[in-house]
XYZ file of C-alpha atoms in Angstrom:
654
model
C -13.086 -11.652 12.578
C -14.035 -9.059 9.997
C -17.264 -9.393 8.113
C -15.542 -8.616 4.781
C -14.156 -12.162 4.611
C -11.359 -12.833 2.126
C -10.223 -16.060 0.548
C -6.985 -17.249 2.119
C -4.879 -19.543 -0.059
C -2.041 -21.872 0.972
C -1.992 -24.346 -1.930
C -1.745 -24.022 -5.698
C -4.925 -25.714 -7.024
C -7.952 -23.576 -7.826
C -10.040 -22.714 -4.800
C -13.633 -23.851 -5.021
C -16.588 -21.949 -3.643
C -17.610 -23.068 -0.197
C -20.947 -24.790 0.197
C -21.301 -23.522 3.734
C -24.582 -22.186 4.995
C -25.219 -18.481 4.331
C -25.056 -17.995 8.082
C -21.371 -18.901 8.164
C -18.186 -17.965 6.371
C -15.304 -20.367 5.851
C -11.630 -19.531 5.405
C -9.584 -22.298 3.771
C -6.075 -22.761 5.160
C -3.413 -25.536 5.352
C -2.479 -27.852 8.211
C -0.928 -25.314 10.571
C -3.849 -22.958 9.902
C -7.012 -25.036 10.479
C -10.360 -24.019 9.005
C -11.930 -21.167 10.912
C -15.665 -20.617 11.094
C -17.674 -17.687 12.348
C -21.411 -17.140 12.480
C -23.954 -14.388 11.844
C -22.059 -13.002 8.854
C -22.682 -13.723 5.203
C -19.684 -15.226 3.404
C -17.429 -13.603 0.857
C -15.692 -16.029 -1.465
C -13.735 -15.514 -4.668
C -13.095 -18.174 -7.302
C -9.543 -17.276 -8.228
C -6.617 -19.485 -9.184
C -3.398 -19.154 -7.202
C -0.315 -18.506 -9.337
C 3.350 -19.127 -8.691
C 4.415 -15.828 -10.212
C 3.171 -12.670 -8.498
C 3.570 -10.748 -11.734
C 0.973 -12.914 -13.499
C -2.497 -11.455 -13.312
C -5.275 -13.644 -11.995
C -7.697 -15.237 -14.454
C -10.847 -13.196 -14.930
C -14.134 -13.775 -16.720
C -14.669 -11.967 -20.011
C -16.043 -8.461 -19.547
C -16.922 -5.554 -21.778
C -14.537 -2.631 -21.899
C -16.123 0.666 -20.852
C -14.416 2.322 -23.807
C -16.651 0.377 -26.166
C -19.360 2.282 -28.003
C -21.812 -0.368 -26.928
C -23.258 0.525 -23.560
C -22.988 -2.487 -21.220
C -26.175 -3.368 -19.388
C -25.637 -2.514 -15.726
C -26.319 -5.106 -13.104
C -29.406 -4.256 -11.043
C -28.489 -4.129 -7.385
C -30.919 -5.508 -4.806
C -32.572 -2.898 -2.639
C -32.229 -2.890 1.116
C -35.323 -3.758 3.109
C -35.560 -0.164 4.326
C -33.716 3.109 3.849
C -32.571 3.787 7.406
C -28.830 4.121 7.950
C -26.933 6.329 10.354
C -26.612 9.986 9.437
C -22.992 9.639 10.559
C -22.410 7.024 7.864
C -24.010 9.205 5.202
C -22.045 12.273 6.323
C -18.445 11.293 7.007
C -15.207 13.248 7.269
C -12.535 12.510 4.704
C -9.991 13.984 2.333
C -10.549 15.106 -1.233
C -10.982 15.068 -4.053
C -13.492 12.181 -4.332
C -15.506 10.083 -1.915
C -15.750 7.131 -4.301
C -12.231 7.410 -5.741
C -10.286 8.658 -2.700
C -12.129 8.019 0.578
C -13.549 4.635 -0.443
C -10.261 3.193 -1.760
C -8.387 4.374 1.332
C -10.955 2.657 3.535
C -10.793 -0.495 1.414
C -7.016 -0.646 1.762
C -7.217 -0.260 5.517
C -9.919 -2.925 5.786
C -7.798 -5.356 3.761
C -4.662 -5.039 5.901
C -6.685 -5.203 9.116
C -8.134 -8.471 7.855
C -4.628 -9.754 7.103
C -3.609 -8.950 10.666
C -6.666 -10.646 12.080
C -5.987 -13.773 10.029
C -2.378 -13.865 11.239
C -0.805 -13.800 7.776
C 0.373 -10.188 7.582
C 3.935 -11.173 8.528
C 4.026 -13.717 5.662
C 3.284 -11.138 2.960
C 6.227 -10.359 0.688
C 4.516 -8.676 -2.253
C 1.098 -7.434 -3.282
C -0.897 -6.574 -6.385
C -3.506 -3.826 -6.613
C -6.104 -4.002 -9.386
C -8.228 -0.944 -10.210
C -11.249 -1.542 -12.441
C -13.820 0.467 -14.372
C -14.204 4.077 -13.336
C -11.401 3.791 -10.773
C -9.026 2.954 -13.604
C -10.466 5.501 -16.031
C -10.261 8.554 -13.748
C -8.334 7.310 -10.727
C -5.150 9.264 -11.367
C -6.987 12.586 -11.376
C -8.901 11.565 -8.256
C -5.734 10.599 -6.313
C -6.843 6.963 -6.131
C -3.270 5.559 -6.114
C -2.325 7.761 -3.162
C -5.484 6.776 -1.303
C -5.041 3.031 -1.842
C -1.396 2.775 -0.804
C -1.864 4.967 2.272
C -4.918 2.925 3.244
C -2.778 -0.197 2.966
C -0.324 1.519 5.301
C -3.165 1.765 7.830
C -4.256 5.368 7.340
C -7.858 6.480 7.753
C -9.447 9.295 5.686
C -10.912 10.937 8.785
C -7.628 11.229 10.677
C -4.866 11.387 8.068
C -3.077 14.725 7.825
C -3.834 15.975 4.284
C -0.567 17.912 3.989
C 1.475 14.690 4.331
C -0.250 12.662 1.612
C 1.835 13.705 -1.381
C 5.202 13.507 0.393
C 4.472 10.051 1.805
C 3.256 8.832 -1.566
C 6.410 10.123 -3.258
C 8.527 8.330 -0.662
C 6.738 5.031 -1.340
C 7.334 5.369 -5.075
C 10.985 6.244 -4.568
C 11.875 3.534 -2.047
C 9.725 0.792 -3.657
C 8.556 -0.275 -0.215
C 5.138 -0.209 1.411
C 4.591 -0.639 5.151
C 1.398 -2.672 5.492
C -0.712 -1.604 8.481
C 2.227 0.561 9.524
C 4.198 -2.438 10.777
C 5.243 -4.828 7.982
C 7.359 -3.666 5.028
C 6.877 -5.264 1.602
C 8.360 -4.699 -1.847
C 6.164 -2.450 -3.988
C 6.837 -1.228 -7.517
C 3.814 0.754 -8.632
C 4.563 0.439 -12.339
C 4.311 -3.344 -12.012
C 2.101 -3.851 -8.979
C -0.790 -1.456 -9.668
C -2.887 -2.787 -12.540
C -5.250 -0.450 -14.427
C -8.199 -2.182 -16.089
C -10.889 -0.100 -17.808
C -13.268 -3.056 -17.878
C -15.483 -3.015 -14.762
C -16.029 -5.938 -12.437
C -19.638 -7.207 -12.500
C -20.764 -5.873 -9.123
C -19.997 -2.149 -9.493
C -18.011 0.183 -11.793
C -15.676 1.184 -8.938
C -13.917 -2.108 -8.283
C -10.654 -2.971 -6.517
C -8.848 -6.288 -6.133
C -6.070 -6.725 -3.570
C -3.827 -9.803 -3.741
C -0.884 -10.640 -1.460
C 1.912 -13.150 -2.086
C 4.472 -15.045 -0.041
C 8.219 -14.880 -0.655
C 7.922 -18.105 -2.670
C 5.494 -16.406 -5.053
C 2.442 -18.290 -3.757
C -0.805 -16.350 -3.506
C -1.744 -15.955 0.170
C -5.018 -14.037 0.085
C -7.207 -11.988 -2.231
C -10.320 -9.871 -1.857
C -12.406 -7.506 -3.940
C -13.970 -4.266 -2.729
C -16.322 -1.809 -4.364
C -16.553 1.904 -3.633
C -20.260 2.566 -4.127
C -20.344 6.317 -3.512
C -20.226 8.608 -0.513
C -17.213 6.769 0.895
C -19.219 3.560 1.375
C -17.297 0.352 0.683
C -18.826 -3.080 0.127
C -17.480 -6.448 -0.894
C -18.841 -8.702 -3.603
C -20.917 -11.302 -1.789
C -22.036 -9.611 1.398
C -22.878 -6.152 -0.035
C -22.311 -4.893 3.525
C -21.299 -1.266 3.966
C -17.994 -1.002 5.800
C -18.370 2.549 7.116
C -19.314 1.409 10.617
C -15.775 0.143 11.051
C -14.555 3.714 11.181
C -16.806 4.734 14.038
C -17.156 3.672 17.653
C -18.887 0.492 16.456
C -16.289 -2.186 15.692
C -16.792 -4.723 12.942
C -16.772 -7.594 15.427
C -19.576 -6.209 17.561
C -21.627 -4.343 14.943
C -25.096 -5.746 14.458
C -25.229 -7.522 11.104
C -28.892 -6.528 10.878
C -27.958 -2.860 11.085
C -25.205 -3.296 8.536
C -27.539 -5.070 6.123
C -30.459 -2.688 6.741
C -32.707 -5.507 7.937
C -32.866 -4.408 11.568
C -36.361 -4.031 12.929
C -37.798 -6.537 10.451
C -37.684 -9.632 12.651
C -41.085 -10.990 13.587
C -40.666 -12.218 17.115
C -42.097 -11.317 20.508
C -39.948 -8.200 20.798
C -40.103 -6.744 17.294
C -42.756 -6.226 14.656
C -42.384 -6.296 10.913
C -42.498 -3.056 8.956
C -45.962 -2.649 7.410
C -46.232 -2.706 3.660
C -46.627 0.644 1.897
C -50.179 1.899 2.252
C -50.989 -0.596 5.004
C -52.319 1.099 8.112
C -50.889 0.183 11.478
C -53.073 -0.595 14.447
C -53.225 1.692 17.456
C -50.865 -0.586 19.345
C -48.271 -0.161 16.585
C -48.381 3.631 16.491
C -45.651 4.186 19.064
C -41.969 3.429 18.537
C -41.586 -0.342 18.453
C -40.065 -1.811 21.627
C -36.915 -2.988 19.920
C -33.465 -3.755 21.242
C -30.825 -1.121 21.959
C -29.495 -1.197 18.381
C -32.861 -1.167 16.637
C -33.951 2.200 15.216
C -37.624 2.701 16.065
C -38.713 4.472 12.869
C -37.980 2.437 9.742
C -39.041 3.837 6.376
C -38.468 2.628 2.853
C -39.548 5.654 0.855
C -40.820 9.193 1.100
C -44.435 8.093 1.421
C -43.687 6.060 4.541
C -41.494 8.817 5.951
C -44.285 11.361 5.513
C -46.832 9.007 7.084
C -44.604 8.535 10.145
C -44.304 12.280 10.716
C -48.101 12.526 10.807
C -48.657 9.376 12.851
C -46.127 10.226 15.553
C -46.347 14.040 15.388
C -42.603 14.353 14.806
C -40.607 16.347 12.294
C -38.364 14.534 9.844
C -35.319 15.684 11.814
C -36.861 14.404 15.052
C -37.484 10.981 13.498
C -33.859 10.712 12.410
C -32.705 11.914 15.854
C -34.727 9.165 17.546
C -33.262 6.582 15.185
C -29.745 7.745 16.067
C -30.575 7.403 19.766
C -30.875 3.650 19.269
C -27.063 3.515 19.119
C -25.890 6.842 20.583
C -26.700 9.172 23.451
C -28.201 12.598 22.820
C -24.882 14.181 23.789
C -23.013 12.003 21.290
C -25.478 12.882 18.542
C -25.165 16.604 19.243
C -21.387 16.511 19.354
C -21.234 14.360 16.218
C -23.395 16.787 14.261
C -21.398 19.759 15.497
C -18.147 18.039 14.556
C -19.472 17.540 11.043
C -20.477 21.187 10.850
C -17.153 22.432 12.203
C -15.406 20.475 9.449
C -17.759 21.868 6.798
C -17.276 25.404 8.100
C -13.492 24.995 8.224
C -13.460 23.818 4.602
C -15.218 27.051 3.605
C -12.762 29.146 5.614
C -9.801 27.294 4.136
C -11.099 27.891 0.629
C -11.737 31.634 0.970
C -8.442 32.304 2.757
C -6.136 30.310 0.482
C -3.106 32.187 -0.828
C -2.481 29.710 -3.653
C -3.313 30.996 -7.117
C -4.070 27.704 -8.875
C -5.448 24.297 -8.053
C -3.186 21.249 -8.347
C -3.301 19.233 -11.542
C -2.525 19.959 -15.154
C -5.521 22.145 -15.985
C -4.158 25.329 -14.444
C -7.565 26.163 -12.942
C -7.345 29.353 -10.920
C -8.823 29.586 -7.442
C -11.792 31.933 -7.332
C -13.152 31.656 -3.794
C -10.673 34.162 -2.259
C -11.491 36.768 -4.902
C -15.244 36.224 -4.578
C -14.969 36.573 -0.815
C -12.971 39.797 -1.094
C -15.608 41.315 -3.342
C -18.398 40.356 -0.953
C -16.647 42.130 1.915
C -15.508 45.134 -0.076
C -15.777 48.212 2.134
C -15.522 46.316 5.438
C -12.664 47.097 7.804
C -10.374 44.054 7.732
C -9.510 42.619 11.137
C -6.720 40.448 9.729
C -4.062 42.281 7.790
C -2.158 40.438 5.048
C 0.940 42.386 6.094
C 1.155 40.396 9.341
C 3.062 37.227 8.362
C 2.683 35.708 11.812
C -1.109 35.665 11.538
C -2.379 32.182 10.557
C -4.684 31.896 7.574
C -7.258 30.148 9.779
C -8.041 30.510 13.476
C -7.019 27.543 15.652
C -9.463 24.654 15.682
C -12.177 25.046 18.265
C -12.371 22.594 21.189
C -14.741 19.730 20.613
C -17.195 21.124 23.148
C -17.696 24.431 21.349
C -18.460 25.595 17.861
C -16.597 28.613 16.509
C -18.060 30.373 13.508
C -18.244 33.837 12.055
C -21.662 34.297 13.635
C -20.699 32.281 16.702
C -22.711 29.881 18.808
C -21.174 31.331 21.957
C -22.290 34.990 21.831
C -20.123 37.364 19.789
C -16.709 36.096 18.583
C -13.591 38.223 18.953
C -12.808 40.314 15.861
C -9.683 38.292 15.103
C -11.810 35.142 14.736
C -13.586 36.568 11.688
C -11.871 36.139 8.358
C -11.839 39.408 6.432
C -9.827 39.536 3.258
C -8.707 42.923 1.931
C -10.393 44.393 -1.106
C -8.812 46.407 -3.853
C -9.153 50.197 -3.748
C -8.633 50.935 -7.440
C -11.776 51.135 -9.556
C -11.180 50.601 -13.243
C -13.593 51.617 -15.982
C -14.626 48.430 -17.778
C -13.941 48.165 -21.479
C -17.085 48.493 -23.588
C -17.181 46.504 -26.804
C -19.274 48.091 -29.554
C -19.688 51.354 -31.399
C -21.454 54.239 -29.714
C -22.057 55.671 -33.203
C -24.394 52.771 -34.044
C -28.151 53.333 -33.873
C -28.290 50.460 -31.348
C -25.832 51.662 -28.727
C -23.849 49.107 -26.687
C -24.837 48.684 -23.062
C -22.140 49.594 -20.527
C -21.221 47.004 -17.917
C -23.570 46.861 -14.927
C -23.043 45.101 -11.629
C -26.199 43.278 -10.575
C -26.191 42.552 -6.861
C -27.776 39.297 -5.657
C -26.169 38.857 -2.234
C -27.797 35.507 -1.535
C -26.634 33.983 -4.804
C -23.175 35.506 -4.415
C -22.662 34.115 -0.904
C -23.995 30.674 -1.816
C -21.691 30.529 -4.832
C -18.682 31.712 -2.858
C -19.224 29.175 -0.061
C -19.778 26.254 -2.449
C -16.770 27.100 -4.605
C -14.606 27.500 -1.490
C -15.429 23.983 -0.277
C -14.819 22.420 -3.658
C -11.517 24.189 -4.118
C -10.494 22.819 -0.724
C -11.651 19.399 -1.901
C -9.868 19.641 -5.260
C -6.601 20.370 -3.455
C -6.946 17.263 -1.274
C -8.110 19.073 1.872
C -10.369 17.783 4.625
C -14.057 17.905 3.758
C -17.296 16.048 4.536
C -19.052 13.630 2.179
C -22.320 15.461 1.528
C -23.286 12.875 0.392
C -20.173 12.651 -1.816
C -17.020 14.735 -2.150
C -17.717 15.659 -5.756
C -20.799 17.423 -4.365
C -19.230 18.447 -1.063
C -19.910 22.170 -1.512
C -23.695 22.228 -1.867
C -24.857 21.306 1.637
C -22.177 23.312 3.527
C -22.940 26.377 1.384
C -26.663 26.263 2.113
C -26.037 25.501 5.797
C -23.608 28.400 6.095
C -26.111 30.758 4.480
C -28.772 29.686 6.978
C -26.445 30.223 9.935
C -25.107 33.590 8.813
C -28.206 35.275 7.412
C -31.385 33.528 8.574
C -31.019 31.613 11.828
C -32.047 32.740 15.304
C -30.771 29.453 16.780
C -27.714 28.411 14.730
C -26.911 25.219 16.625
C -30.490 23.974 16.579
C -30.897 24.875 12.927
C -27.701 23.071 11.940
C -28.924 19.893 13.641
C -32.309 20.171 11.928
C -30.664 20.955 8.595
C -28.241 18.019 8.640
C -30.720 15.442 9.957
C -33.419 16.440 7.467
C -30.925 16.342 4.613
C -29.712 12.944 5.833
C -33.233 11.489 5.749
C -33.583 12.478 2.097
C -30.110 11.137 1.316
C -31.098 7.771 2.767
C -33.995 7.575 0.310
C -31.650 8.110 -2.630
C -29.120 5.582 -1.375
C -31.795 2.896 -1.205
C -34.004 3.898 -4.128
C -31.404 4.978 -6.677
C -27.705 5.725 -6.112
C -25.278 8.302 -4.748
C -22.440 7.112 -6.977
C -21.474 9.045 -10.120
C -20.076 5.815 -11.555
C -23.648 4.491 -11.511
C -25.741 7.604 -12.119
C -23.576 10.447 -13.362
C -23.606 13.818 -11.655
C -27.313 13.640 -10.868
C -26.230 11.101 -8.235
C -23.847 13.651 -6.725
C -24.737 17.327 -7.210
C -28.336 16.408 -8.061
C -28.812 14.446 -4.841
C -26.905 17.030 -2.786
C -29.115 19.805 -4.153
C -32.210 17.799 -3.248
C -30.911 17.123 0.273
C -29.969 20.776 0.800
C -33.369 21.948 -0.456
C -35.066 19.696 2.085
C -32.842 20.925 4.912
C -33.345 24.586 3.983
C -37.123 24.130 3.869
C -37.064 22.511 7.308
C -35.072 25.426 8.754
C -37.616 27.839 7.271
C -40.415 26.090 9.153
C -41.772 24.181 6.179
C -44.097 21.235 6.674
C -42.953 17.666 5.954
C -44.948 17.802 2.710
C -43.141 20.983 1.655
C -39.789 19.468 2.640
C -40.298 16.469 0.370
C -41.629 18.729 -2.377
C -38.455 20.826 -2.196
C -36.374 17.651 -2.378
C -38.321 16.514 -5.435
C -37.853 19.841 -7.219
C -34.146 19.677 -6.443
C -33.667 16.344 -8.213
C -36.296 16.661 -10.955
C -34.280 19.324 -12.736
C -31.017 17.417 -12.398
C -32.144 14.191 -14.080
C -29.695 13.102 -16.753
C -26.867 15.301 -15.473
C -23.621 13.769 -16.709
C -20.362 13.212 -14.862
C -17.619 14.032 -17.359
C -14.708 15.601 -15.451
C -11.943 16.966 -17.630
C -8.751 14.904 -17.254
C -10.467 13.037 -14.401
C -9.892 15.981 -12.054
C -12.689 17.110 -9.730
C -12.445 20.667 -11.038
C -14.121 21.254 -14.410
C -17.129 21.270 -14.373
C -17.433 20.049 -10.778
C -16.577 23.231 -8.862
C -18.994 25.529 -10.685
C -21.647 22.824 -10.686
C -21.643 22.839 -6.880
C -22.280 26.576 -6.967
C -25.259 26.060 -9.274
C -26.465 23.182 -7.091
C -26.477 25.342 -3.956
C -28.432 28.125 -5.658
C -30.830 25.567 -7.134
C -31.439 24.101 -3.674
C -32.578 27.436 -2.249
C -34.698 28.143 -5.336
C -36.362 24.729 -4.971
C -37.032 25.387 -1.291
C -38.558 28.781 -2.040
C -40.864 27.242 -4.636
C -41.970 24.572 -2.174
C -42.507 27.097 0.635
C -44.711 29.159 -1.675
C -47.020 26.170 -2.194
C -49.262 24.062 0.003
C -47.160 20.923 -0.381
C -49.268 19.426 -3.158
C -47.372 18.763 -6.360
C -47.684 16.719 -9.537
C -44.558 14.595 -9.091
C -43.796 12.897 -5.780
C -40.281 12.441 -4.422
C -40.633 8.664 -4.717
C -41.556 8.999 -8.392
C -38.597 11.300 -9.011
C -36.220 8.865 -7.296
C -37.565 6.022 -9.428
C -37.101 8.170 -12.535
C -33.530 8.814 -11.433
C -32.896 5.095 -10.988
C -34.194 4.331 -14.479
C -32.250 7.226 -16.002
C -29.057 6.041 -14.307
C -29.623 2.527 -15.619
C -30.093 3.776 -19.182
C -27.262 6.341 -19.168
C -24.210 5.409 -21.219
C -21.072 4.487 -19.324
C -19.198 7.311 -21.057
C -21.115 9.784 -18.901
C -20.577 7.988 -15.600
C -17.260 9.276 -14.263
C -15.121 7.743 -16.983
C -14.035 10.981 -18.742
C -14.713 9.322 -22.106
C -17.172 11.813 -23.565
C -18.955 15.102 -22.977
C -16.891 17.958 -21.592
C -14.027 15.596 -20.833
C -13.321 15.105 -24.530
C -14.882 18.216 -26.102
C -12.968 20.863 -24.163
C -9.286 21.606 -24.582
C -8.035 23.748 -21.722
C -4.518 25.204 -22.035
C -2.495 25.326 -18.851
C -2.617 29.126 -18.727
C -6.401 29.344 -19.105
C -8.461 30.782 -16.243
C -11.201 28.757 -14.610
C -14.180 27.958 -16.768
């Protein structure tokens, strides 16, 4: 039985909340479907009235519309007992353009139909309703939320779906008015009537979804609500349990509820010891990793202060602490291969972006792709190994086997020349036009080309990833897809220009960045619908700064200082995408975020690790800023650049 329990309805009267113990969840059904009980999972119940007509929307409590000038007071979410989650939940492979509006909704749809199958009512479904609320309704069309939801309901997963098939399959669903739930049961689906767009948010989170299914008689069979909370994480209303584990080797049935709820390691019995309070010193007997069970991470931290103390107490780097936590559920070989798989996907998204032959990004803005041109300029004067005149040559080399990692620098000695992407550069040099009179006493300055190779490569890599993301390609949540270019860009720069041990540095880079990301997920947010762009590019820049500092040999104090600098100068950053598309200002902002990450790391490396503002204080400031920020600047496209800029279709990228 899934732990995202839905209310199953067989009769018409209003369903009352169950009074069952919090340790159980109850599903109400009629005579031929007796009440089913399961343990060790918190319940999820909805108080919704069943209706005879599937076209009638369910009764809802009164809520404020996000379009109102009055900023609704956000609901404070409870914090997890500690920050530790799996790095493979924080970094996950998906399809663009948004982790909260594309990856999360696709996962929610898949979870819902899997629950229907498990409850044995999938075959009884004749029709369904999809409700999108808050930010999902405001910007969902530009983020491909409808495509993600319906394909998730068809049983697709964001990690394995073929991106090139998404649009054609979606068009077929709209044309035929049929949806194949879980890939095996066809139902009637008319999107104009069955997908409901509601700008008012549900109370739990701005990114809300409600799925309802109906029998042929029109009776409501089952309903559930899901919330996409950023980074591809999906929770339901009552349990607040992240669903990402379902998409890994750990199945929902067997996954430890303590790990899902971030309470693992906090039991006070003969085998485990409670996490000491902040500032409380542990005894000598407590200094080693706690002798916990096989699914209990040994190093549990709630904030940066505790993380820093653990590195000193156990003489481990931040990356080593995260590695040891991952070993509680995975082997060392699985961790290594998982990290390399993430990096291969990141690297491939860069290669796809710089080698694209398309001139413009999809959508109505007419934004031109810039990564290919930037890449050509960077390699101007190099002998190309791949000629554009060879039509049989693929734009990208074949995917590397899972046991190896193929990159331009290569982890397996030198790569063959054909494995390196080299785009041709123009041979005609034009004299730039100079505006101004040379007769004036203050002469105009002719155009100069300032060369900053590091900045240029970082910008090119970040823009390449985000152009891949904007076109619906496969990318990695880092920690979100709106900020997917920052961490790959900095990692690629390390591998290509700094590293003596690329594979080891990539592992250190990703694990260190993940540790910092965990702190933000617990202490503030990684959702733009809650905290604007500081929750996306701001957090990604902070994570990348920490990872870069670690790969440069920085101390744990310097790593956290770099992370703090990365977020301190992103506080208040708004999320106001034009037309709801993850293009303007998102693509350029990733470029700036990558450069800012390296600048923050360099500042931290030039110091002794002592600084005026701690990372914990900066995260708390971010949480408060996110709480006070108006909804118009939280991924709703209702103000800022979204309403101030008018971009004609023929305009170049901004």
